[in-house]
Short mmCIF file of C-alpha atoms in Angstrom, two decimals:
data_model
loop_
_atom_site.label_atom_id
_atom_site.label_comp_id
_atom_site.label_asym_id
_atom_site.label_seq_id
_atom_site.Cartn_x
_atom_site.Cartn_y
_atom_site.Cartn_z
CA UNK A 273 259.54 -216.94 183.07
CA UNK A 274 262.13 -216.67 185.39
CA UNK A 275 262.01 -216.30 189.06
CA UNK A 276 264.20 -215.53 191.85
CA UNK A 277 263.81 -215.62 195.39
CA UNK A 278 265.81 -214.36 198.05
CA UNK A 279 265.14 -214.12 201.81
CA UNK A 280 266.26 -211.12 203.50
CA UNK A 281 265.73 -212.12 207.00
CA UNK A 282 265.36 -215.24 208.71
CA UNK A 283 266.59 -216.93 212.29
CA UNK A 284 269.92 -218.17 210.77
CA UNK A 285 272.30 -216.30 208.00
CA UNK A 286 273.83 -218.07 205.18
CA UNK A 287 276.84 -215.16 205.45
CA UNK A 288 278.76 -214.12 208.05
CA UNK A 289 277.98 -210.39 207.15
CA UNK A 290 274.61 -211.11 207.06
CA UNK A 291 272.24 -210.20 210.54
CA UNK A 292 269.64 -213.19 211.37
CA UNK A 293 266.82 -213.11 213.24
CA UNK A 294 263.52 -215.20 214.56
CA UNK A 295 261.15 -214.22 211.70
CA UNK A 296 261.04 -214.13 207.99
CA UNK A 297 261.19 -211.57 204.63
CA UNK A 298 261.41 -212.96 201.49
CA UNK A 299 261.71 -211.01 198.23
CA UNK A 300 260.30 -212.74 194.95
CA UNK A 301 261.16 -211.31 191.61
CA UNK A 302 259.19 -212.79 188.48
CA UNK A 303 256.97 -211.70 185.30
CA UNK A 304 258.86 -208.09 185.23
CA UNK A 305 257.53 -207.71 189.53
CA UNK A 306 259.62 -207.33 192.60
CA UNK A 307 257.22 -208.28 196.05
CA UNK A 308 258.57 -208.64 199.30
CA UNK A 309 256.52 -211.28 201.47
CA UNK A 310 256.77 -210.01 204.97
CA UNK A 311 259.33 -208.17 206.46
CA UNK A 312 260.93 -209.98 209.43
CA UNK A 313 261.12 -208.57 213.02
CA UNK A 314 262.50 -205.64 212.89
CA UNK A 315 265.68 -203.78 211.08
CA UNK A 316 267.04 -207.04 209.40
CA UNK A 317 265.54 -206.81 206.53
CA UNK A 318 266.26 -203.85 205.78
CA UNK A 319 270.08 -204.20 206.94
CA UNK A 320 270.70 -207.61 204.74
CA UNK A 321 268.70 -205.86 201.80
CA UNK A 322 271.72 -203.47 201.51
CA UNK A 323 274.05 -206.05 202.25
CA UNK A 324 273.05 -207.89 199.33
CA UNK A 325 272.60 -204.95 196.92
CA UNK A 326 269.21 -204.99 197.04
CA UNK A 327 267.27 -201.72 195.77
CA UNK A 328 264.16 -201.23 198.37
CA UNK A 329 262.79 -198.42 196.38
CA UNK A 330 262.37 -200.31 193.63
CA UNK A 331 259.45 -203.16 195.15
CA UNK A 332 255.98 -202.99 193.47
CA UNK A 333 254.44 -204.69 196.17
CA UNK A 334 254.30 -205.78 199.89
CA UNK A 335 252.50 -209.09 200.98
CA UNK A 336 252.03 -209.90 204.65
CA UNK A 337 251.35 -213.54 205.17
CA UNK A 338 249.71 -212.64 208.54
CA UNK A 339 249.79 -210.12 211.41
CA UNK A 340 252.54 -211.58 213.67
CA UNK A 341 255.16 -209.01 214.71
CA UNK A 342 258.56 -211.33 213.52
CA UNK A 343 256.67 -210.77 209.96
CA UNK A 344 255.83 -207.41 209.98
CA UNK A 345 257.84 -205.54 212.47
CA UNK A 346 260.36 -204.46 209.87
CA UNK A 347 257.58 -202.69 207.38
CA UNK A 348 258.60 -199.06 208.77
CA UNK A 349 262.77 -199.89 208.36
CA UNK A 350 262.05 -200.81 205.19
CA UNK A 351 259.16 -198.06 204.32
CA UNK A 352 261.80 -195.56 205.09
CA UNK A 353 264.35 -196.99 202.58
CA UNK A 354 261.54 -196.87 199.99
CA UNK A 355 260.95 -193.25 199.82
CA UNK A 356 257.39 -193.59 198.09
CA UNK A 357 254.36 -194.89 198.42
CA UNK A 358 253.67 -198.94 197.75
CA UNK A 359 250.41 -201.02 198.18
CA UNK A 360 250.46 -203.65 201.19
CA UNK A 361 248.06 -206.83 200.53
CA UNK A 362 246.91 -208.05 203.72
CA UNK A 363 244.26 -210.05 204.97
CA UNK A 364 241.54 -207.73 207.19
CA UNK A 365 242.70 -209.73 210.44
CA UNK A 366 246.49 -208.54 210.75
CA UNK A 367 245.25 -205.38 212.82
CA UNK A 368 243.46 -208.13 215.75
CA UNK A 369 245.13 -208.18 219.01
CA UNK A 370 247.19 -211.00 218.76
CA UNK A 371 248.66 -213.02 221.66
CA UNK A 372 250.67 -215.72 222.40
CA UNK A 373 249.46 -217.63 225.98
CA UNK A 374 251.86 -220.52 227.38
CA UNK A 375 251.35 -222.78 230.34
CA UNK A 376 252.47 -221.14 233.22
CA UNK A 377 253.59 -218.07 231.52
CA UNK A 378 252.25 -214.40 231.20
CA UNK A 379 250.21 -213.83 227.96
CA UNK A 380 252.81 -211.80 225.77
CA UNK A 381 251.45 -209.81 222.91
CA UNK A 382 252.84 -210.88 219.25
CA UNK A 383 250.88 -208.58 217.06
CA UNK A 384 252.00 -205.48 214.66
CA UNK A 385 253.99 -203.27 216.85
CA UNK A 386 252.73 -200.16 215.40
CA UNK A 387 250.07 -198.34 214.17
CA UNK A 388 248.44 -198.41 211.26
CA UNK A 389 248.58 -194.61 210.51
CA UNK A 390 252.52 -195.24 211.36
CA UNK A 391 253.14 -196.89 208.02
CA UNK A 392 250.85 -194.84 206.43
CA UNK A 393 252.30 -191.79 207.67
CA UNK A 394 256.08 -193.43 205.41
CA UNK A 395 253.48 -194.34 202.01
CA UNK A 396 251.82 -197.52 202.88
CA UNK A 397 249.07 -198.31 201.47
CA UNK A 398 246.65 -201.10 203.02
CA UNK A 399 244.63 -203.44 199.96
CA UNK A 400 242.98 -205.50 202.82
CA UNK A 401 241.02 -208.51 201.38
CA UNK A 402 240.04 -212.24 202.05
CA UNK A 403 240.07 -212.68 198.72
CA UNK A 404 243.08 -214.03 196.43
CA UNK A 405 244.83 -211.65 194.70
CA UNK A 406 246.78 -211.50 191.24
CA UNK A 407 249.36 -210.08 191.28
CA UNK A 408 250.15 -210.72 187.57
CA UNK A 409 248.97 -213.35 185.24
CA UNK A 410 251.08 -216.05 187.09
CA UNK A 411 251.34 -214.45 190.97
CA UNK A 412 248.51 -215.09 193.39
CA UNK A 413 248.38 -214.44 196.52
CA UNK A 414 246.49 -217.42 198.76
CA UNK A 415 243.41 -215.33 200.47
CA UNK A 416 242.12 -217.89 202.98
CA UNK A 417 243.10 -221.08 203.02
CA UNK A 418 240.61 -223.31 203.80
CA UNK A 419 241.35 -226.27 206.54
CA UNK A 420 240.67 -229.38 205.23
CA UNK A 421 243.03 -231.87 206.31
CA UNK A 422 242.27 -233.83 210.05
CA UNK A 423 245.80 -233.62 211.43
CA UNK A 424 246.68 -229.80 210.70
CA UNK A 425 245.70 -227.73 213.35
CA UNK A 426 246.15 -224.17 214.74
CA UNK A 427 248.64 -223.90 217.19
CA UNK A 428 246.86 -223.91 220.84
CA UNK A 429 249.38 -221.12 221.96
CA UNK A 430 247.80 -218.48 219.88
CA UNK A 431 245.03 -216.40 220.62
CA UNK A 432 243.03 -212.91 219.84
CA UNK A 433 241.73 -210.57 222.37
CA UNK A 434 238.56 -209.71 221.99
CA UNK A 435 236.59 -207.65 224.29
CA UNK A 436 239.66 -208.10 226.95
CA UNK A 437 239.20 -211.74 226.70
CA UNK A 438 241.49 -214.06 224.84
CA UNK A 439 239.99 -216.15 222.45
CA UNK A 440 241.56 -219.17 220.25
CA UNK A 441 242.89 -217.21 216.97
CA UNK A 442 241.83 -219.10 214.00
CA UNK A 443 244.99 -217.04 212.19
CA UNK A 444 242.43 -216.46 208.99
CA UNK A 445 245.03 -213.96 207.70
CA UNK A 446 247.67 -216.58 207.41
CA UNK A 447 248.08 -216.71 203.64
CA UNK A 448 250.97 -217.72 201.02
CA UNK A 449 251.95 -216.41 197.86
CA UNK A 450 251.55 -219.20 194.47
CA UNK A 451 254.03 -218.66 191.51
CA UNK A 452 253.23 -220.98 188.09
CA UNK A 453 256.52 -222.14 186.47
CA UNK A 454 256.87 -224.30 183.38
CA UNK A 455 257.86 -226.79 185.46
CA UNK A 456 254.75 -226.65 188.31
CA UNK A 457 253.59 -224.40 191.71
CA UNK A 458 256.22 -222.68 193.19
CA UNK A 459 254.82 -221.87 196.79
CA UNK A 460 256.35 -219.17 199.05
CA UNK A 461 255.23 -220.07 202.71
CA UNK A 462 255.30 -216.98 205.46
CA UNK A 463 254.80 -219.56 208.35
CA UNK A 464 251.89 -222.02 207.30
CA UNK A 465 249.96 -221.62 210.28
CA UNK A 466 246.89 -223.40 208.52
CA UNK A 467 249.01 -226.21 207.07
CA UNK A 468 251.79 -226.71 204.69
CA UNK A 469 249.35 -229.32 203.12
CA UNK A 470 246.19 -227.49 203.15
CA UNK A 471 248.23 -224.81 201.24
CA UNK A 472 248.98 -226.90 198.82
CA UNK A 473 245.97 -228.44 197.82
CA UNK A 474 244.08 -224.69 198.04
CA UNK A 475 247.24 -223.44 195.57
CA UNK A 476 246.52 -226.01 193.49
CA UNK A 477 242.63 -225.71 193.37
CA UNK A 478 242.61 -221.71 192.80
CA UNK A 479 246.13 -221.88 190.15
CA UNK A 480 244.73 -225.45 188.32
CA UNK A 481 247.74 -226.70 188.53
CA UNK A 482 248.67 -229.87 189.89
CA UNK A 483 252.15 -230.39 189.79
CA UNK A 484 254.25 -228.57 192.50
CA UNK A 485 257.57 -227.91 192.18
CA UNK A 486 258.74 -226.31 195.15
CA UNK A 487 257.74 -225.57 198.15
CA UNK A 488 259.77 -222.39 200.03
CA UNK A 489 259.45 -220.80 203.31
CA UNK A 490 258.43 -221.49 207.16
CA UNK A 491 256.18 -224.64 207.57
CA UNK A 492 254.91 -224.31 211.35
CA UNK A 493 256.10 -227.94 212.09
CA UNK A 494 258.11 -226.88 214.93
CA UNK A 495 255.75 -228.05 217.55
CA UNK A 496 254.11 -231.04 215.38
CA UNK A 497 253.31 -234.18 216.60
CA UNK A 498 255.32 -237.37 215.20
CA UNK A 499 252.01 -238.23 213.34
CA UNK A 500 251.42 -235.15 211.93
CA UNK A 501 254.83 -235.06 210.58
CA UNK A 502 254.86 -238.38 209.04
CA UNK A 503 251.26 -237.51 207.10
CA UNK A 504 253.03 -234.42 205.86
CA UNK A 505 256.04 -235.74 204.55
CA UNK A 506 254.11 -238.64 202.59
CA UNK A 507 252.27 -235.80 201.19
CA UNK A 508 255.13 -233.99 200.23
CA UNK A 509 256.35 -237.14 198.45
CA UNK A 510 253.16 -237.93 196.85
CA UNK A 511 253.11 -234.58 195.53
CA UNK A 512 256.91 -234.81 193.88
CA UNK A 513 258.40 -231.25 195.21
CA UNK A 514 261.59 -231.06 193.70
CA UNK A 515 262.84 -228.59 195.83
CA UNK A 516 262.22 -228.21 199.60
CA UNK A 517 263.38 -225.19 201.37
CA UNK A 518 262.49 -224.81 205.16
CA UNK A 519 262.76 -221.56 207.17
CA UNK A 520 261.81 -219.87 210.73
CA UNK A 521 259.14 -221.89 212.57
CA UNK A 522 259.72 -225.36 211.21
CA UNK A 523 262.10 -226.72 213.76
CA UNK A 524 265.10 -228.30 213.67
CA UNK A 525 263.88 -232.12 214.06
CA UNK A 526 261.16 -231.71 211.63
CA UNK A 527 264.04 -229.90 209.13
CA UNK A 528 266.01 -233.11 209.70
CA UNK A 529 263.17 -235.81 209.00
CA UNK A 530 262.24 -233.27 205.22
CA UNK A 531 266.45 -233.40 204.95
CA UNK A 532 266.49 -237.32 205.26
CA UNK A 533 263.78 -237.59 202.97
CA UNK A 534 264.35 -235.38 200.52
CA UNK A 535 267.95 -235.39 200.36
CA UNK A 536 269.46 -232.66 197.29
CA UNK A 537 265.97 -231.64 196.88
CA UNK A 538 266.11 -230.28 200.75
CA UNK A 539 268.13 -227.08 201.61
CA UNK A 540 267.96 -224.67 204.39
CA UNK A 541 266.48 -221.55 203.20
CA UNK A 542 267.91 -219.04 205.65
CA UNK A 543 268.95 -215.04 205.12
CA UNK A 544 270.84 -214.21 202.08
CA UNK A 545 269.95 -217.33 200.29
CA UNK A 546 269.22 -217.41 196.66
CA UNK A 547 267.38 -219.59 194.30
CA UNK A 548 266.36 -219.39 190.89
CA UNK A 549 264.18 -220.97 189.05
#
Protein backbone atom coordinates (compact mmCIF):
# COMPACT_ATOMS: atom_id res chain seq x y z
CA UNK A 1 0.00 0.00 0.00
CA UNK A 2 1.28 3.22 -0.49
CA UNK A 3 0.85 6.27 1.53
CA UNK A 4 1.46 9.84 1.33
CA UNK A 5 1.25 12.52 3.67
CA UNK A 6 1.37 16.05 3.28
CA UNK A 7 0.71 18.89 5.76
CA UNK A 8 -1.08 21.78 4.53
CA UNK A 9 -0.65 24.06 7.40
CA UNK A 10 1.62 24.26 10.16
CA UNK A 11 3.65 27.21 12.24
CA UNK A 12 6.64 27.13 9.80
CA UNK A 13 6.58 26.62 5.74
CA UNK A 14 8.96 24.46 3.98
CA UNK A 15 8.40 27.06 0.74
CA UNK A 16 8.64 30.44 0.47
CA UNK A 17 5.20 30.56 -1.37
CA UNK A 18 3.78 28.66 1.13
CA UNK A 19 1.59 30.68 4.24
CA UNK A 20 2.45 29.14 7.88
CA UNK A 21 0.68 29.35 10.77
CA UNK A 22 0.39 28.18 14.70
CA UNK A 23 -1.75 25.04 14.12
CA UNK A 24 -1.82 21.99 12.01
CA UNK A 25 -3.74 20.16 8.72
CA UNK A 26 -2.43 17.24 7.45
CA UNK A 27 -3.76 15.36 4.42
CA UNK A 28 -3.15 11.45 4.29
CA UNK A 29 -3.73 9.60 1.10
CA UNK A 30 -3.65 5.62 1.31
CA UNK A 31 -5.78 2.33 0.39
CA UNK A 32 -7.57 4.36 -2.65
CA UNK A 33 -8.74 7.37 0.50
CA UNK A 34 -7.87 10.98 0.72
CA UNK A 35 -8.58 12.35 4.75
CA UNK A 36 -7.55 15.53 5.92
CA UNK A 37 -6.67 15.46 9.80
CA UNK A 38 -7.61 18.86 11.04
CA UNK A 39 -7.61 21.89 9.32
CA UNK A 40 -5.26 24.48 10.88
CA UNK A 41 -6.34 27.97 12.13
CA UNK A 42 -7.89 29.48 9.71
CA UNK A 43 -7.48 30.12 5.68
CA UNK A 44 -4.01 28.32 5.43
CA UNK A 45 -5.04 25.33 4.63
CA UNK A 46 -6.98 26.04 2.28
CA UNK A 47 -4.46 28.68 0.63
CA UNK A 48 -1.31 26.06 0.63
CA UNK A 49 -3.86 23.29 -0.62
CA UNK A 50 -3.99 25.27 -3.93
CA UNK A 51 -0.55 26.12 -3.76
CA UNK A 52 0.40 22.66 -3.89
CA UNK A 53 -2.19 21.45 -6.42
CA UNK A 54 -4.16 19.93 -4.12
CA UNK A 55 -7.92 19.05 -5.20
CA UNK A 56 -10.21 19.85 -1.91
CA UNK A 57 -13.25 18.50 -3.55
CA UNK A 58 -11.92 15.44 -3.93
CA UNK A 59 -11.37 14.36 0.26
CA UNK A 60 -13.53 11.40 1.46
CA UNK A 61 -13.12 12.32 4.86
CA UNK A 62 -12.40 14.93 7.64
CA UNK A 63 -10.81 13.87 11.07
CA UNK A 64 -10.50 16.39 13.89
CA UNK A 65 -7.97 15.29 16.41
CA UNK A 66 -9.73 17.56 19.00
CA UNK A 67 -11.76 20.77 19.36
CA UNK A 68 -9.00 23.44 19.58
CA UNK A 69 -9.55 26.38 17.21
CA UNK A 70 -5.65 26.25 15.44
CA UNK A 71 -7.15 22.63 14.34
CA UNK A 72 -10.35 23.36 13.26
CA UNK A 73 -10.71 26.96 12.47
CA UNK A 74 -10.05 26.39 8.79
CA UNK A 75 -13.08 23.62 8.30
CA UNK A 76 -15.43 26.43 6.65
CA UNK A 77 -12.29 27.80 4.10
CA UNK A 78 -11.92 24.56 3.19
CA UNK A 79 -15.83 23.39 3.23
CA UNK A 80 -16.30 26.09 0.72
CA UNK A 81 -13.59 24.78 -1.69
CA UNK A 82 -15.30 21.37 -1.40
CA UNK A 83 -18.57 22.15 -2.90
CA UNK A 84 -20.36 18.94 -1.40
CA UNK A 85 -21.11 17.34 1.40
CA UNK A 86 -18.24 15.14 3.46
CA UNK A 87 -18.50 13.25 6.85
CA UNK A 88 -16.40 14.88 9.85
CA UNK A 89 -15.24 12.15 12.59
CA UNK A 90 -15.00 13.80 15.79
CA UNK A 91 -14.97 12.92 19.22
CA UNK A 92 -18.50 14.20 21.13
CA UNK A 93 -16.25 16.74 23.23
CA UNK A 94 -14.98 19.19 20.35
CA UNK A 95 -18.29 21.33 20.80
CA UNK A 96 -17.18 21.97 25.01
CA UNK A 97 -16.22 25.41 25.83
CA UNK A 98 -12.72 25.25 25.73
CA UNK A 99 -10.28 27.65 27.43
CA UNK A 100 -6.92 28.32 27.87
CA UNK A 101 -6.17 30.04 31.67
CA UNK A 102 -2.44 31.37 32.32
CA UNK A 103 -0.97 32.80 35.48
CA UNK A 104 -1.69 36.22 35.60
CA UNK A 105 -3.47 36.38 32.38
CA UNK A 106 -7.21 36.69 31.27
CA UNK A 107 -8.82 33.27 30.45
CA UNK A 108 -8.88 33.38 26.49
CA UNK A 109 -11.24 31.05 24.76
CA UNK A 110 -9.49 28.37 22.26
CA UNK A 111 -12.46 26.41 21.15
CA UNK A 112 -14.26 26.00 17.51
CA UNK A 113 -14.91 29.46 16.39
CA UNK A 114 -18.13 28.70 14.85
CA UNK A 115 -21.15 27.03 14.98
CA UNK A 116 -22.00 23.87 14.40
CA UNK A 117 -24.97 24.57 12.00
CA UNK A 118 -22.15 26.93 10.23
CA UNK A 119 -20.39 23.94 8.72
CA UNK A 120 -23.37 22.23 8.29
CA UNK A 121 -25.00 24.94 6.55
CA UNK A 122 -21.39 24.34 3.59
CA UNK A 123 -22.14 20.04 3.77
CA UNK A 124 -20.57 18.92 6.92
CA UNK A 125 -21.53 16.20 8.29
CA UNK A 126 -20.74 15.40 12.14
CA UNK A 127 -19.99 11.17 12.84
CA UNK A 128 -19.36 12.05 16.57
CA UNK A 129 -18.06 8.95 18.51
CA UNK A 130 -15.65 7.81 21.36
CA UNK A 131 -15.22 4.96 19.64
CA UNK A 132 -12.31 4.07 17.02
CA UNK A 133 -13.16 4.27 13.71
CA UNK A 134 -12.07 2.41 10.37
CA UNK A 135 -11.69 4.13 8.01
CA UNK A 136 -10.64 1.28 5.67
CA UNK A 137 -9.17 -2.06 6.39
CA UNK A 138 -5.78 -0.43 7.41
CA UNK A 139 -6.99 3.38 8.69
CA UNK A 140 -8.19 3.81 12.24
CA UNK A 141 -8.84 6.52 13.81
CA UNK A 142 -7.60 6.47 17.80
CA UNK A 143 -11.14 7.10 19.77
CA UNK A 144 -9.88 7.70 23.32
CA UNK A 145 -6.73 7.14 24.27
CA UNK A 146 -6.42 5.86 27.44
CA UNK A 147 -3.64 7.47 29.99
CA UNK A 148 -1.52 5.06 31.21
CA UNK A 149 1.87 6.24 31.51
CA UNK A 150 2.93 8.29 35.13
CA UNK A 151 4.82 11.16 33.52
CA UNK A 152 2.28 12.24 30.65
CA UNK A 153 -0.01 14.62 31.80
CA UNK A 154 -2.65 17.14 30.56
CA UNK A 155 -1.43 20.40 30.21
CA UNK A 156 -2.54 22.54 33.48
CA UNK A 157 -3.32 25.58 31.11
CA UNK A 158 -6.35 23.99 29.65
CA UNK A 159 -9.68 23.97 30.86
CA UNK A 160 -13.67 23.54 30.00
CA UNK A 161 -16.36 25.76 31.16
CA UNK A 162 -18.92 24.22 32.59
CA UNK A 163 -21.79 25.85 34.19
CA UNK A 164 -19.66 29.33 33.94
CA UNK A 165 -16.99 27.71 35.89
CA UNK A 166 -13.73 26.51 34.46
CA UNK A 167 -12.89 23.16 35.09
CA UNK A 168 -9.49 21.11 34.27
CA UNK A 169 -10.22 19.71 30.55
CA UNK A 170 -9.27 16.16 30.45
CA UNK A 171 -9.03 16.85 26.34
CA UNK A 172 -10.96 13.22 25.89
CA UNK A 173 -11.42 14.22 22.21
CA UNK A 174 -7.73 14.37 21.61
CA UNK A 175 -7.32 11.44 19.23
CA UNK A 176 -4.75 10.34 16.32
CA UNK A 177 -5.17 8.66 13.22
CA UNK A 178 -3.10 4.78 12.90
CA UNK A 179 -2.01 3.71 9.31
CA UNK A 180 -0.56 -0.23 9.00
CA UNK A 181 2.35 -0.37 6.48
CA UNK A 182 4.36 -3.43 5.53
CA UNK A 183 6.91 -2.08 7.31
CA UNK A 184 4.91 -1.19 10.92
CA UNK A 185 2.35 1.78 12.53
CA UNK A 186 2.49 4.81 10.82
CA UNK A 187 0.95 7.34 13.41
CA UNK A 188 -0.37 10.80 12.39
CA UNK A 189 -0.37 12.97 15.68
CA UNK A 190 -2.87 16.26 15.70
CA UNK A 191 -1.14 17.54 18.96
CA UNK A 192 -0.86 14.49 21.46
CA UNK A 193 -2.37 16.14 24.24
CA UNK A 194 -2.71 12.66 26.11
CA UNK A 195 0.83 11.56 25.26
CA UNK A 196 2.92 10.76 22.32
CA UNK A 197 3.61 7.47 24.30
CA UNK A 198 0.26 6.60 25.47
CA UNK A 199 -0.66 6.89 21.73
CA UNK A 200 1.51 4.58 20.87
CA UNK A 201 1.00 1.83 23.01
CA UNK A 202 -3.15 2.35 22.54
CA UNK A 203 -2.25 2.24 18.43
CA UNK A 204 -0.56 -0.65 18.96
CA UNK A 205 -3.10 -2.49 21.29
CA UNK A 206 -6.33 -1.65 19.01
CA UNK A 207 -4.06 -2.20 15.26
CA UNK A 208 -1.97 -5.53 16.87
CA UNK A 209 0.80 -4.35 15.65
CA UNK A 210 3.89 -3.84 17.38
CA UNK A 211 6.36 -2.44 15.31
CA UNK A 212 6.09 1.36 14.60
CA UNK A 213 7.53 2.90 11.93
CA UNK A 214 6.87 6.40 12.10
CA UNK A 215 5.63 8.62 14.11
CA UNK A 216 4.23 12.17 12.31
CA UNK A 217 2.71 15.22 13.62
CA UNK A 218 2.59 17.65 16.85
CA UNK A 219 3.78 15.88 20.11
CA UNK A 220 2.70 18.48 22.95
CA UNK A 221 6.33 18.45 24.38
CA UNK A 222 6.60 22.07 24.19
CA UNK A 223 6.11 22.71 27.82
CA UNK A 224 7.59 19.17 29.10
CA UNK A 225 9.62 18.76 31.87
CA UNK A 226 13.41 17.51 31.32
CA UNK A 227 12.18 14.15 32.83
CA UNK A 228 9.38 13.73 30.89
CA UNK A 229 11.35 14.27 27.84
CA UNK A 230 14.06 11.94 28.56
CA UNK A 231 11.27 8.93 29.37
CA UNK A 232 9.85 9.78 25.98
CA UNK A 233 12.71 9.70 23.91
CA UNK A 234 13.94 6.22 25.46
CA UNK A 235 10.59 5.14 24.46
CA UNK A 236 10.84 6.31 21.15
CA UNK A 237 14.14 4.40 20.88
CA UNK A 238 12.91 1.32 22.43
CA UNK A 239 10.21 1.32 20.05
CA UNK A 240 12.67 1.70 16.73
CA UNK A 241 10.66 4.67 14.77
CA UNK A 242 12.42 5.01 11.73
CA UNK A 243 11.13 8.15 10.93
CA UNK A 244 10.38 11.06 13.32
CA UNK A 245 8.60 14.05 12.10
CA UNK A 246 7.70 16.85 14.68
CA UNK A 247 5.20 19.69 14.07
CA UNK A 248 3.21 22.70 15.91
CA UNK A 249 3.23 22.28 19.70
CA UNK A 250 6.40 20.30 20.25
CA UNK A 251 8.86 23.06 20.83
CA UNK A 252 11.90 23.89 19.59
CA UNK A 253 14.26 22.37 22.50
CA UNK A 254 12.36 19.23 22.67
CA UNK A 255 12.65 19.15 18.45
CA UNK A 256 16.40 19.50 19.08
CA UNK A 257 16.91 16.68 21.85
CA UNK A 258 14.37 14.00 19.03
CA UNK A 259 16.97 15.72 16.19
CA UNK A 260 20.16 14.71 18.27
CA UNK A 261 18.81 11.46 18.85
CA UNK A 262 17.41 10.46 15.98
CA UNK A 263 19.54 12.03 13.54
CA UNK A 264 18.29 11.14 9.45
CA UNK A 265 15.41 9.49 10.99
CA UNK A 266 14.32 13.16 12.46
CA UNK A 267 12.93 15.87 10.07
CA UNK A 268 10.83 18.86 10.59
CA UNK A 269 7.46 18.21 9.34
CA UNK A 270 6.24 21.72 8.59
CA UNK A 271 3.64 23.10 5.64
CA UNK A 272 4.14 21.78 2.25
CA UNK A 273 6.17 18.87 3.33
CA UNK A 274 5.86 15.53 1.75
CA UNK A 275 6.57 12.02 2.66
CA UNK A 276 5.87 8.82 1.26
CA UNK A 277 5.88 5.75 2.40
Amino acid sequence: MSIQITTLSENTAARVNLLAEWGLSILIEADGYKILFDTGLSFSAAYNAITLGIDLSRIDKIVFSHGHLDHTGGLLHILKMMKGDVEIIAHPDIWALKYAKRPDRAEQYIGIPFPKEAAETLGASFNLTREPVWLSENIATSGEIPMITEYEKIDPILYVKEKGELEPDPLWDDQAIFLKSENGLIIILGCAHRGIINTIRHAQKLTGIEPVHAVIGGTHLVSASPQRLDLTIAELTNCGVQKLGVSHCTGLPASARLAQTFGKAFFFNNAGTRTIF
